[in-house]
């Protein structure tokens, strides 16, 4: 984002009118190089969230092909499935893509090896501390980017050798922390020296530009990519995201320490009622066993879990990943006066 | 924020080098005029939050003198006290300032008249619908700016005749809604034609610039002004805000529909425990009766309520309001390339 310095160091032709000059400067300044595009070898600083069940190889490959960084979400899937996903993505794109390793996955150890064996370039991690895989991944040249929800965790990940962190605000879909993007991102930026990727509540050029102002070097988006044409999520799921208003998400699990943001439906009402009644964790888990798969694969948006961020209220149409990324970059270019 | 257009329409001198040209354009572009500075007749688009007990006349006058818009928070105070506050502020500044009318105040009707009688220029409102005072206020030439936490309420306020709205994210201190600043602001901007002031999680030039990118015409800040030298809040309260980390705030009252963000202490632990136990509203209210006053006036930060936003984690020192505003505008100028 150091465009001022960059512009000053490039010599340019001098036109007769301010307008010409301005346009020339503007044209020369178009440059979306950031620490993250350099680190990952991508064109635009837009990373797709590694959503479990949702972020499979079609979506990841499409985002990477469009110039961002696609991510395959390993979620709770077996290692063999993750390997297959990586291989299929490689058939669709020669550009770099990543894998999100959910550290509570029972096969996390094997998945950690699979990403090395398959030559994956970038790994993001969620739900824990990837410390024990760090040496192996770094040796394989993998860029390791943990997702964090607090300054403390960001600092810990930097010490552990992370190449960057995703600072994810509570407005995100799925498993969340408490700090919002607006407050978390600048505080993480101040606390670490590695690049910071902002996530949570970002779905257009305005959110992208805002994240840059907060000091981020890239954004990660989940909810908008959920409704991408290349995303294989059930159409019912996409339509729920598109129909959602600004305050249509609910957070379940606040009382049991596993907060999850999703779109309100019969399931969230029942879950919140159980929480109010002080039900046991077992009772609550019975309700959500396989419920994300049910929504994503079967399109059951009544008793399934429709994970999505608050910004679903602004997501209004299906587009290709390329259309989304180009639209966002074009809006951001105007706002940031690149 | 339409600086591109403005620049293009100003003719300028053409220097020999790109750097000169860039600096000239940059200099000419410095302009913090927005719809809100025009509407309110202020120098900088920074408004101070009308925090109950905290936002009294010293603070309000100091913010207005520094070029922002100071606000006296009527909170639950009697009308006579509010009148006195307004009169004292007028002794300290000739610049415009506002009053925040908390609509659940039992003397709201009288306070509504006091602001007219005292010639107050701007009224912000919280905790309800100011519809019934709108005609009287508008006739008196008062600019009416309700604080809203959802798109629906913003639209309703526009229809009722509001001049602008404050879109306040859940990261704010005190009584809160659920949508975050990052998601709420652009959605409100898209939904209404009146100017939008962003609030929640904003405390420096980065947050200011981010809010502008999201489409806001001004920001409202509470937590940073809490520790202003001119703020008469007890020193213990200020020190708790300064010491707070990114995830040190708690939200009480989620279970009873009156969520309040504050800094964690013995009080929040006890309150949250009562909520967990399903205690009655009466039991909970007993705990918080007069607790904000206790913290603000007496400096009891153990059993008092220390209302503050999540951005307290970034607020690190006492300064005058002038120092704060100048620092923020200077940071923002660089980021926004004004």
PDB file of N, CA, C and O in Angstrom, chain B residues 218-266:
ATOM      1  N   UNK B 218     -18.814  10.553   8.120  1.00  0.00           N
ATOM      2  CA  UNK B 218     -18.201  11.002   9.374  1.00  0.00           C
ATOM      3  C   UNK B 218     -18.083   9.784  10.277  1.00  0.00           C
ATOM      4  O   UNK B 218     -18.621   8.717   9.963  1.00  0.00           O
ATOM      5  N   UNK B 219     -17.355   9.963  11.368  1.00  0.00           N
ATOM      6  CA  UNK B 219     -17.287   8.900  12.374  1.00  0.00           C
ATOM      7  C   UNK B 219     -17.779   9.458  13.712  1.00  0.00           C
ATOM      8  O   UNK B 219     -17.699  10.650  13.967  1.00  0.00           O
ATOM      9  N   UNK B 220     -18.270   8.557  14.537  1.00  0.00           N
ATOM     10  CA  UNK B 220     -18.554   8.904  15.931  1.00  0.00           C
ATOM     11  C   UNK B 220     -17.643   8.038  16.792  1.00  0.00           C
ATOM     12  O   UNK B 220     -17.531   6.834  16.563  1.00  0.00           O
ATOM     13  N   UNK B 221     -16.967   8.658  17.733  1.00  0.00           N
ATOM     14  CA  UNK B 221     -16.055   7.920  18.611  1.00  0.00           C
ATOM     15  C   UNK B 221     -16.436   8.157  20.066  1.00  0.00           C
ATOM     16  O   UNK B 221     -16.686   9.302  20.462  1.00  0.00           O
ATOM     17  N   UNK B 222     -16.451   7.097  20.845  1.00  0.00           N
ATOM     18  CA  UNK B 222     -16.709   7.251  22.263  1.00  0.00           C
ATOM     19  C   UNK B 222     -15.483   6.896  23.089  1.00  0.00           C
ATOM     20  O   UNK B 222     -14.950   7.715  23.817  1.00  0.00           O
ATOM     21  N   UNK B 223     -15.022   5.657  22.913  1.00  0.00           N
ATOM     22  CA  UNK B 223     -13.991   5.114  23.793  1.00  0.00           C
ATOM     23  C   UNK B 223     -12.717   5.957  23.816  1.00  0.00           C
ATOM     24  O   UNK B 223     -12.145   6.187  24.872  1.00  0.00           O
ATOM     25  N   UNK B 224     -12.282   6.441  22.661  1.00  0.00           N
ATOM     26  CA  UNK B 224     -11.051   7.227  22.690  1.00  0.00           C
ATOM     27  C   UNK B 224     -11.245   8.524  23.471  1.00  0.00           C
ATOM     28  O   UNK B 224     -10.359   8.927  24.225  1.00  0.00           O
ATOM     29  N   UNK B 225     -12.403   9.170  23.285  1.00  0.00           N
ATOM     30  CA  UNK B 225     -12.658  10.426  23.999  1.00  0.00           C
ATOM     31  C   UNK B 225     -12.850  10.213  25.508  1.00  0.00           C
ATOM     32  O   UNK B 225     -12.704  11.148  26.293  1.00  0.00           O
ATOM     33  N   UNK B 226     -13.165   8.967  25.877  1.00  0.00           N
ATOM     34  CA  UNK B 226     -13.293   8.632  27.299  1.00  0.00           C
ATOM     35  C   UNK B 226     -12.030   8.990  28.076  1.00  0.00           C
ATOM     36  O   UNK B 226     -12.089   9.379  29.239  1.00  0.00           O
ATOM     37  N   UNK B 227     -10.883   8.822  27.435  1.00  0.00           N
ATOM     38  CA  UNK B 227      -9.616   9.075  28.131  1.00  0.00           C
ATOM     39  C   UNK B 227      -9.037  10.451  27.767  1.00  0.00           C
ATOM     40  O   UNK B 227      -7.863  10.717  28.023  1.00  0.00           O
ATOM     41  N   UNK B 228      -9.867  11.315  27.179  1.00  0.00           N
ATOM     42  CA  UNK B 228      -9.391  12.675  26.883  1.00  0.00           C
ATOM     43  C   UNK B 228      -9.085  13.402  28.187  1.00  0.00           C
ATOM     44  O   UNK B 228      -9.715  13.141  29.216  1.00  0.00           O
ATOM     45  N   UNK B 229      -8.118  14.302  28.133  1.00  0.00           N
ATOM     46  CA  UNK B 229      -7.780  15.070  29.343  1.00  0.00           C
ATOM     47  C   UNK B 229      -8.975  15.868  29.847  1.00  0.00           C
ATOM     48  O   UNK B 229      -9.153  16.053  31.037  1.00  0.00           O
ATOM     49  N   UNK B 230      -9.808  16.336  28.903  1.00  0.00           N
ATOM     50  CA  UNK B 230     -10.966  17.142  29.295  1.00  0.00           C
ATOM     51  C   UNK B 230     -12.127  16.294  29.797  1.00  0.00           C
ATOM     52  O   UNK B 230     -13.139  16.840  30.252  1.00  0.00           O
ATOM     53  N   UNK B 231     -12.003  14.993  29.692  1.00  0.00           N
ATOM     54  CA  UNK B 231     -13.087  14.113  30.142  1.00  0.00           C
ATOM     55  C   UNK B 231     -12.972  13.941  31.654  1.00  0.00           C
ATOM     56  O   UNK B 231     -11.920  13.559  32.162  1.00  0.00           O
ATOM     57  N   UNK B 232     -14.074  14.197  32.365  1.00  0.00           N
ATOM     58  CA  UNK B 232     -14.015  14.237  33.829  1.00  0.00           C
ATOM     59  C   UNK B 232     -14.264  12.879  34.488  1.00  0.00           C
ATOM     60  O   UNK B 232     -14.397  12.800  35.709  1.00  0.00           O
ATOM     61  N   UNK B 233     -14.325  11.842  33.671  1.00  0.00           N
ATOM     62  CA  UNK B 233     -14.463  10.486  34.199  1.00  0.00           C
ATOM     63  C   UNK B 233     -13.346  10.216  35.225  1.00  0.00           C
ATOM     64  O   UNK B 233     -12.241  10.724  35.080  1.00  0.00           O
ATOM     65  N   UNK B 234     -13.660   9.409  36.226  1.00  0.00           N
ATOM     66  CA  UNK B 234     -12.667   9.097  37.263  1.00  0.00           C
ATOM     67  C   UNK B 234     -11.399   8.477  36.646  1.00  0.00           C
ATOM     68  O   UNK B 234     -11.481   7.693  35.711  1.00  0.00           O
ATOM     69  N   UNK B 235     -10.273   8.834  37.195  1.00  0.00           N
ATOM     70  CA  UNK B 235      -8.992   8.349  36.681  1.00  0.00           C
ATOM     71  C   UNK B 235      -8.913   6.814  36.669  1.00  0.00           C
ATOM     72  O   UNK B 235      -8.320   6.224  35.759  1.00  0.00           O
ATOM     73  N   UNK B 236      -9.511   6.169  37.653  1.00  0.00           N
ATOM     74  CA  UNK B 236      -9.501   4.689  37.681  1.00  0.00           C
ATOM     75  C   UNK B 236     -10.178   4.111  36.432  1.00  0.00           C
ATOM     76  O   UNK B 236      -9.755   3.088  35.898  1.00  0.00           O
ATOM     77  N   UNK B 237     -11.247   4.773  36.023  1.00  0.00           N
ATOM     78  CA  UNK B 237     -12.000   4.346  34.835  1.00  0.00           C
ATOM     79  C   UNK B 237     -11.094   4.483  33.613  1.00  0.00           C
ATOM     80  O   UNK B 237     -10.932   3.550  32.815  1.00  0.00           O
ATOM     81  N   UNK B 238     -10.470   5.646  33.491  1.00  0.00           N
ATOM     82  CA  UNK B 238      -9.575   5.859  32.343  1.00  0.00           C
ATOM     83  C   UNK B 238      -8.468   4.811  32.308  1.00  0.00           C
ATOM     84  O   UNK B 238      -8.124   4.298  31.240  1.00  0.00           O
ATOM     85  N   UNK B 239      -7.902   4.515  33.463  1.00  0.00           N
ATOM     86  CA  UNK B 239      -6.795   3.564  33.489  1.00  0.00           C
ATOM     87  C   UNK B 239      -7.247   2.156  33.089  1.00  0.00           C
ATOM     88  O   UNK B 239      -6.483   1.398  32.492  1.00  0.00           O
ATOM     89  N   UNK B 240      -8.490   1.796  33.399  1.00  0.00           N
ATOM     90  CA  UNK B 240      -9.008   0.492  32.968  1.00  0.00           C
ATOM     91  C   UNK B 240      -9.143   0.449  31.440  1.00  0.00           C
ATOM     92  O   UNK B 240      -8.865  -0.571  30.808  1.00  0.00           O
ATOM     93  N   UNK B 241      -9.563   1.563  30.860  1.00  0.00           N
ATOM     94  CA  UNK B 241      -9.696   1.622  29.401  1.00  0.00           C
ATOM     95  C   UNK B 241      -8.309   1.520  28.763  1.00  0.00           C
ATOM     96  O   UNK B 241      -8.095   0.764  27.807  1.00  0.00           O
ATOM     97  N   UNK B 242      -7.362   2.252  29.321  1.00  0.00           N
ATOM     98  CA  UNK B 242      -6.005   2.255  28.771  1.00  0.00           C
ATOM     99  C   UNK B 242      -5.344   0.884  28.908  1.00  0.00           C
ATOM    100  O   UNK B 242      -4.623   0.427  28.015  1.00  0.00           O
ATOM    101  N   UNK B 243      -5.624   0.193  30.000  1.00  0.00           N
ATOM    102  CA  UNK B 243      -4.989  -1.112  30.241  1.00  0.00           C
ATOM    103  C   UNK B 243      -5.649  -2.245  29.452  1.00  0.00           C
ATOM    104  O   UNK B 243      -5.059  -3.315  29.290  1.00  0.00           O
ATOM    105  N   UNK B 244      -6.866  -2.027  28.964  1.00  0.00           N
ATOM    106  CA  UNK B 244      -7.622  -3.114  28.322  1.00  0.00           C
ATOM    107  C   UNK B 244      -6.919  -3.641  27.078  1.00  0.00           C
ATOM    108  O   UNK B 244      -6.304  -2.891  26.323  1.00  0.00           O
ATOM    109  N   UNK B 245      -7.012  -4.957  26.885  1.00  0.00           N
ATOM    110  CA  UNK B 245      -6.501  -5.609  25.673  1.00  0.00           C
ATOM    111  C   UNK B 245      -7.663  -5.856  24.695  1.00  0.00           C
ATOM    112  O   UNK B 245      -8.813  -5.604  25.030  1.00  0.00           O
ATOM    113  N   UNK B 246      -7.316  -6.380  23.521  1.00  0.00           N
ATOM    114  CA  UNK B 246      -8.320  -6.551  22.453  1.00  0.00           C
ATOM    115  C   UNK B 246      -9.561  -7.350  22.848  1.00  0.00           C
ATOM    116  O   UNK B 246     -10.641  -7.071  22.354  1.00  0.00           O
ATOM    117  N   UNK B 247      -9.391  -8.358  23.698  1.00  0.00           N
ATOM    118  CA  UNK B 247     -10.562  -9.195  24.003  1.00  0.00           C
ATOM    119  C   UNK B 247     -10.967  -9.065  25.474  1.00  0.00           C
ATOM    120  O   UNK B 247     -11.466 -10.003  26.084  1.00  0.00           O
ATOM    121  N   UNK B 248     -10.750  -7.872  26.036  1.00  0.00           N
ATOM    122  CA  UNK B 248     -11.062  -7.650  27.456  1.00  0.00           C
ATOM    123  C   UNK B 248     -12.456  -7.108  27.713  1.00  0.00           C
ATOM    124  O   UNK B 248     -12.780  -6.749  28.848  1.00  0.00           O
ATOM    125  N   UNK B 249     -13.295  -7.014  26.679  1.00  0.00           N
ATOM    126  CA  UNK B 249     -14.649  -6.550  26.975  1.00  0.00           C
ATOM    127  C   UNK B 249     -15.589  -7.741  27.062  1.00  0.00           C
ATOM    128  O   UNK B 249     -15.350  -8.801  26.495  1.00  0.00           O
ATOM    129  N   UNK B 250     -16.650  -7.541  27.822  1.00  0.00           N
ATOM    130  CA  UNK B 250     -17.678  -8.580  27.972  1.00  0.00           C
ATOM    131  C   UNK B 250     -19.013  -7.949  27.609  1.00  0.00           C
ATOM    132  O   UNK B 250     -19.178  -6.739  27.743  1.00  0.00           O
ATOM    133  N   UNK B 251     -19.922  -8.778  27.148  1.00  0.00           N
ATOM    134  CA  UNK B 251     -21.272  -8.285  26.866  1.00  0.00           C
ATOM    135  C   UNK B 251     -22.225  -8.938  27.850  1.00  0.00           C
ATOM    136  O   UNK B 251     -22.412 -10.158  27.824  1.00  0.00           O
ATOM    137  N   UNK B 252     -22.796  -8.135  28.722  1.00  0.00           N
ATOM    138  CA  UNK B 252     -23.799  -8.660  29.649  1.00  0.00           C
ATOM    139  C   UNK B 252     -25.183  -8.419  29.052  1.00  0.00           C
ATOM    140  O   UNK B 252     -25.350  -7.575  28.174  1.00  0.00           O
ATOM    141  N   UNK B 253     -26.149  -9.186  29.512  1.00  0.00           N
ATOM    142  CA  UNK B 253     -27.540  -8.929  29.141  1.00  0.00           C
ATOM    143  C   UNK B 253     -27.980  -9.520  27.815  1.00  0.00           C
ATOM    144  O   UNK B 253     -29.072  -9.218  27.336  1.00  0.00           O
ATOM    145  N   UNK B 254     -27.137 -10.372  27.205  1.00  0.00           N
ATOM    146  CA  UNK B 254     -27.548 -11.025  25.959  1.00  0.00           C
ATOM    147  C   UNK B 254     -28.834 -11.828  26.193  1.00  0.00           C
ATOM    148  O   UNK B 254     -29.709 -11.884  25.329  1.00  0.00           O
ATOM    149  N   UNK B 255     -28.937 -12.449  27.363  1.00  0.00           N
ATOM    150  CA  UNK B 255     -30.078 -13.337  27.625  1.00  0.00           C
ATOM    151  C   UNK B 255     -31.364 -12.565  27.916  1.00  0.00           C
ATOM    152  O   UNK B 255     -32.453 -13.106  27.774  1.00  0.00           O
ATOM    153  N   UNK B 256     -31.245 -11.300  28.358  1.00  0.00           N
ATOM    154  CA  UNK B 256     -32.481 -10.572  28.666  1.00  0.00           C
ATOM    155  C   UNK B 256     -32.798  -9.474  27.650  1.00  0.00           C
ATOM    156  O   UNK B 256     -33.668  -8.625  27.876  1.00  0.00           O
ATOM    157  N   UNK B 257     -32.079  -9.502  26.523  1.00  0.00           N
ATOM    158  CA  UNK B 257     -32.413  -8.553  25.455  1.00  0.00           C
ATOM    159  C   UNK B 257     -31.880  -7.144  25.660  1.00  0.00           C
ATOM    160  O   UNK B 257     -32.278  -6.227  24.949  1.00  0.00           O
ATOM    161  N   UNK B 258     -30.980  -6.959  26.645  1.00  0.00           N
ATOM    162  CA  UNK B 258     -30.381  -5.630  26.856  1.00  0.00           C
ATOM    163  C   UNK B 258     -28.861  -5.729  26.881  1.00  0.00           C
ATOM    164  O   UNK B 258     -28.230  -5.494  27.912  1.00  0.00           O
ATOM    165  N   UNK B 259     -28.271  -6.114  25.747  1.00  0.00           N
ATOM    166  CA  UNK B 259     -26.820  -6.311  25.723  1.00  0.00           C
ATOM    167  C   UNK B 259     -26.050  -5.005  25.948  1.00  0.00           C
ATOM    168  O   UNK B 259     -26.361  -3.983  25.349  1.00  0.00           O
ATOM    169  N   UNK B 260     -25.071  -5.068  26.840  1.00  0.00           N
ATOM    170  CA  UNK B 260     -24.245  -3.907  27.187  1.00  0.00           C
ATOM    171  C   UNK B 260     -22.775  -4.325  27.164  1.00  0.00           C
ATOM    172  O   UNK B 260     -22.380  -5.264  27.857  1.00  0.00           O
ATOM    173  N   UNK B 261     -21.972  -3.626  26.345  1.00  0.00           N
ATOM    174  CA  UNK B 261     -20.544  -3.949  26.302  1.00  0.00           C
ATOM    175  C   UNK B 261     -19.785  -3.113  27.327  1.00  0.00           C
ATOM    176  O   UNK B 261     -19.981  -1.904  27.435  1.00  0.00           O
ATOM    177  N   UNK B 262     -18.921  -3.761  28.053  1.00  0.00           N
ATOM    178  CA  UNK B 262     -18.155  -3.121  29.122  1.00  0.00           C
ATOM    179  C   UNK B 262     -16.883  -3.921  29.361  1.00  0.00           C
ATOM    180  O   UNK B 262     -16.749  -5.038  28.867  1.00  0.00           O
ATOM    181  N   UNK B 263     -15.976  -3.316  30.113  1.00  0.00           N
ATOM    182  CA  UNK B 263     -14.726  -4.015  30.398  1.00  0.00           C
ATOM    183  C   UNK B 263     -14.953  -5.024  31.529  1.00  0.00           C
ATOM    184  O   UNK B 263     -15.640  -4.731  32.510  1.00  0.00           O
ATOM    185  N   UNK B 264     -14.377  -6.213  31.319  1.00  0.00           N
ATOM    186  CA  UNK B 264     -14.546  -7.304  32.289  1.00  0.00           C
ATOM    187  C   UNK B 264     -14.091  -6.891  33.692  1.00  0.00           C
ATOM    188  O   UNK B 264     -13.003  -6.326  33.846  1.00  0.00           O
ATOM    189  N   UNK B 265     -14.878  -7.235  34.672  1.00  0.00           N
ATOM    190  CA  UNK B 265     -14.463  -7.054  36.069  1.00  0.00           C
ATOM    191  C   UNK B 265     -15.340  -7.954  36.943  1.00  0.00           C
ATOM    192  O   UNK B 265     -16.049  -8.831  36.427  1.00  0.00           O
ATOM    193  N   UNK B 266     -15.282  -7.733  38.247  1.00  0.00           N
ATOM    194  CA  UNK B 266     -16.075  -8.560  39.170  1.00  0.00           C
ATOM    195  C   UNK B 266     -17.563  -8.467  38.820  1.00  0.00           C
ATOM    196  O   UNK B 266     -18.272  -9.466  38.808  1.00  0.00           O
TER     197      UNK B 266
END
